[in-house]
Short mmCIF file of C-alpha atoms in Angstrom, two decimals:
data_model
loop_
_atom_site.label_atom_id
_atom_site.label_comp_id
_atom_site.label_asym_id
_atom_site.label_seq_id
_atom_site.Cartn_x
_atom_site.Cartn_y
_atom_site.Cartn_z
CA UNK A 15 -120.28 -32.76 116.09
CA UNK A 16 -120.28 -34.31 119.59
CA UNK A 17 -119.01 -37.61 118.19
CA UNK A 18 -116.10 -35.79 116.52
CA UNK A 19 -115.23 -34.00 119.77
CA UNK A 20 -115.34 -37.32 121.65
CA UNK A 21 -113.12 -39.08 119.10
CA UNK A 22 -110.67 -36.18 119.11
CA UNK A 23 -110.57 -36.23 122.93
CA UNK A 24 -109.87 -39.97 122.98
CA UNK A 25 -107.14 -39.51 120.37
CA UNK A 26 -105.50 -36.82 122.51
CA UNK A 27 -105.61 -39.01 125.62
CA UNK A 28 -103.98 -41.87 123.74
CA UNK A 29 -101.30 -39.56 122.38
CA UNK A 30 -100.58 -38.27 125.89
CA UNK A 31 -100.32 -41.81 127.26
CA UNK A 32 -98.02 -42.88 124.42
CA UNK A 33 -95.85 -39.81 125.04
CA UNK A 34 -95.66 -40.55 128.77
CA UNK A 35 -94.56 -44.13 128.08
CA UNK A 36 -91.85 -42.86 125.71
CA UNK A 37 -90.68 -40.28 128.27
CA UNK A 38 -90.46 -42.73 131.16
CA UNK A 39 -89.26 -45.73 129.19
CA UNK A 40 -92.14 -47.74 130.62
CA UNK A 41 -91.34 -47.07 134.27
CA UNK A 42 -93.67 -47.15 137.28
CA UNK A 43 -97.34 -46.47 136.53
CA UNK A 44 -96.51 -46.18 132.86
CA UNK A 45 -94.91 -49.60 132.73
CA UNK A 46 -96.07 -52.46 130.53
CA UNK A 47 -95.52 -54.83 133.49
CA UNK A 48 -99.28 -55.42 133.72
CA UNK A 49 -98.98 -57.51 130.55
CA UNK A 50 -96.29 -59.70 132.11
CA UNK A 51 -98.40 -60.08 135.25
CA UNK A 52 -101.58 -60.98 133.36
CA UNK A 53 -99.77 -63.55 131.20
CA UNK A 54 -98.28 -65.25 134.25
CA UNK A 55 -101.57 -65.20 136.15
CA UNK A 56 -103.36 -66.78 133.20
CA UNK A 57 -100.67 -69.34 132.43
CA UNK A 58 -100.26 -70.52 136.03
CA UNK A 59 -103.94 -71.39 136.49
CA UNK A 60 -104.71 -69.70 139.81
CA UNK A 61 -108.12 -70.50 141.30
CA UNK A 62 -108.44 -66.91 142.45
CA UNK A 63 -106.42 -63.71 142.43
CA UNK A 64 -106.84 -61.17 145.24
CA UNK A 65 -105.43 -57.73 144.56
CA UNK A 66 -104.48 -55.66 147.58
CA UNK A 67 -103.15 -53.07 145.19
CA UNK A 68 -105.43 -50.19 144.26
CA UNK A 69 -106.58 -49.97 140.63
CA UNK A 70 -105.29 -53.31 139.40
CA UNK A 71 -108.45 -55.44 139.12
CA UNK A 72 -110.04 -53.69 136.13
CA UNK A 73 -107.04 -53.88 133.78
CA UNK A 74 -106.25 -57.42 134.94
CA UNK A 75 -109.86 -58.47 134.31
CA UNK A 76 -109.72 -57.09 130.76
CA UNK A 77 -106.34 -58.63 129.96
CA UNK A 78 -107.29 -62.07 131.29
CA UNK A 79 -110.70 -61.75 129.58
CA UNK A 80 -112.47 -62.54 132.85
CA UNK A 81 -111.19 -66.14 132.89
CA UNK A 82 -109.85 -65.95 136.45
CA UNK A 83 -111.86 -65.01 139.54
CA UNK A 84 -110.47 -61.66 140.68
CA UNK A 85 -111.24 -60.02 144.01
CA UNK A 86 -110.26 -56.88 145.85
CA UNK A 87 -111.47 -55.25 149.08
CA UNK A 88 -114.07 -52.54 148.63
CA UNK A 89 -112.45 -49.14 148.20
CA UNK A 90 -114.07 -47.86 151.40
CA UNK A 91 -112.13 -50.45 153.40
CA UNK A 92 -108.94 -48.63 152.39
CA UNK A 93 -110.00 -45.50 154.26
CA UNK A 94 -110.14 -47.22 157.65
CA UNK A 95 -107.38 -49.48 158.97
CA UNK A 96 -109.84 -51.56 161.03
CA UNK A 97 -112.09 -52.26 158.04
CA UNK A 98 -109.02 -52.96 155.88
CA UNK A 99 -107.79 -55.51 158.41
CA UNK A 100 -111.23 -57.18 158.47
CA UNK A 101 -111.30 -57.36 154.67
CA UNK A 102 -107.79 -58.83 154.43
CA UNK A 103 -108.64 -61.37 157.16
CA UNK A 104 -111.75 -62.45 155.27
CA UNK A 105 -109.82 -62.87 152.01
CA UNK A 106 -107.11 -64.95 153.68
CA UNK A 107 -109.63 -67.06 155.60
CA UNK A 108 -112.07 -67.66 152.73
CA UNK A 109 -109.66 -67.99 149.81
CA UNK A 110 -109.52 -71.35 148.03
CA UNK A 111 -106.27 -73.20 147.48
CA UNK A 112 -104.09 -71.73 144.76
CA UNK A 113 -105.05 -68.14 145.51
CA UNK A 114 -102.54 -65.50 144.48
CA UNK A 115 -102.33 -62.24 146.43
CA UNK A 116 -100.94 -59.21 144.61
CA UNK A 117 -99.40 -56.30 146.48
CA UNK A 118 -97.48 -53.25 145.41
CA UNK A 119 -93.87 -53.29 146.59
CA UNK A 120 -93.63 -49.49 146.37
CA UNK A 121 -93.73 -47.45 149.54
CA UNK A 122 -96.63 -45.05 149.17
CA UNK A 123 -98.40 -44.75 152.52
CA UNK A 124 -101.57 -46.56 151.43
CA UNK A 125 -99.73 -49.37 149.78
CA UNK A 126 -97.43 -49.70 152.78
CA UNK A 127 -100.45 -50.01 155.07
CA UNK A 128 -101.92 -52.66 152.76
CA UNK A 129 -98.67 -54.59 152.71
CA UNK A 130 -98.04 -54.38 156.47
CA UNK A 131 -101.64 -55.37 157.27
CA UNK A 132 -101.43 -58.38 154.94
CA UNK A 133 -98.37 -59.73 156.78
CA UNK A 134 -99.77 -58.92 160.26
CA UNK A 135 -103.10 -60.62 159.55
CA UNK A 136 -101.43 -63.69 158.06
CA UNK A 137 -99.21 -64.00 161.14
CA UNK A 138 -102.19 -63.61 163.52
CA UNK A 139 -103.97 -66.38 161.60
CA UNK A 140 -100.85 -68.59 161.83
CA UNK A 141 -100.39 -68.36 158.08
CA UNK A 142 -97.17 -67.66 156.25
CA UNK A 143 -97.06 -65.55 153.07
CA UNK A 144 -94.64 -66.93 150.51
CA UNK A 145 -93.31 -64.70 147.76
CA UNK A 146 -94.09 -66.33 144.42
CA UNK A 147 -92.52 -63.75 142.13
CA UNK A 148 -91.92 -60.07 141.48
CA UNK A 149 -92.82 -58.30 138.24
CA UNK A 150 -90.41 -55.54 137.24
CA UNK A 151 -90.60 -52.49 135.00
CA UNK A 152 -88.09 -51.85 132.22
CA UNK A 153 -85.61 -50.31 134.65
CA UNK A 154 -85.76 -53.40 136.89
CA UNK A 155 -87.73 -51.68 139.64
CA UNK A 156 -90.37 -53.98 141.20
CA UNK A 157 -93.98 -53.20 140.26
CA UNK A 158 -95.96 -56.11 141.67
CA UNK A 159 -95.21 -58.61 144.41
CA UNK A 160 -97.21 -61.83 144.35
CA UNK A 161 -97.73 -64.11 147.36
CA UNK A 162 -99.47 -67.31 148.33
CA UNK A 163 -100.54 -68.17 151.89
CA UNK A 164 -99.47 -71.33 153.71
CA UNK A 165 -99.99 -72.74 157.20
CA UNK A 166 -97.15 -71.91 159.61
CA UNK A 167 -97.64 -75.16 161.51
CA UNK A 168 -97.37 -78.49 159.66
#
């Protein structure tokens, strides 16, 4: 009986997700842009991917089958700007060559803090973020912004 309830519950969740994708046309959180992102990340052979976007590591790990080292700051760092800045500094400082940083170009307050801190820390470390590419949803709104870090001084 419990197995049947569980299966039915999973079926309902899938139906709701499918309905939401149909309603939105694959926009925003319900976009299939994660597939585009994971294919590019895999194809381009990054040594490491650092996500500064909340909730992205788990689906990216599954879609890339764990072939690429993925990192993200601990969730508790997001609740304190000082700890967030420390975490971003550590990732920029300790990242190997060919590290891709993923940010969310949307303007929710947390994501805006993550984005602003990334650029501030890079500047303080005399590093320059370079936009590699944007991934868009079906309505051509940006979902993911990807950056690499380079020295400002030659």
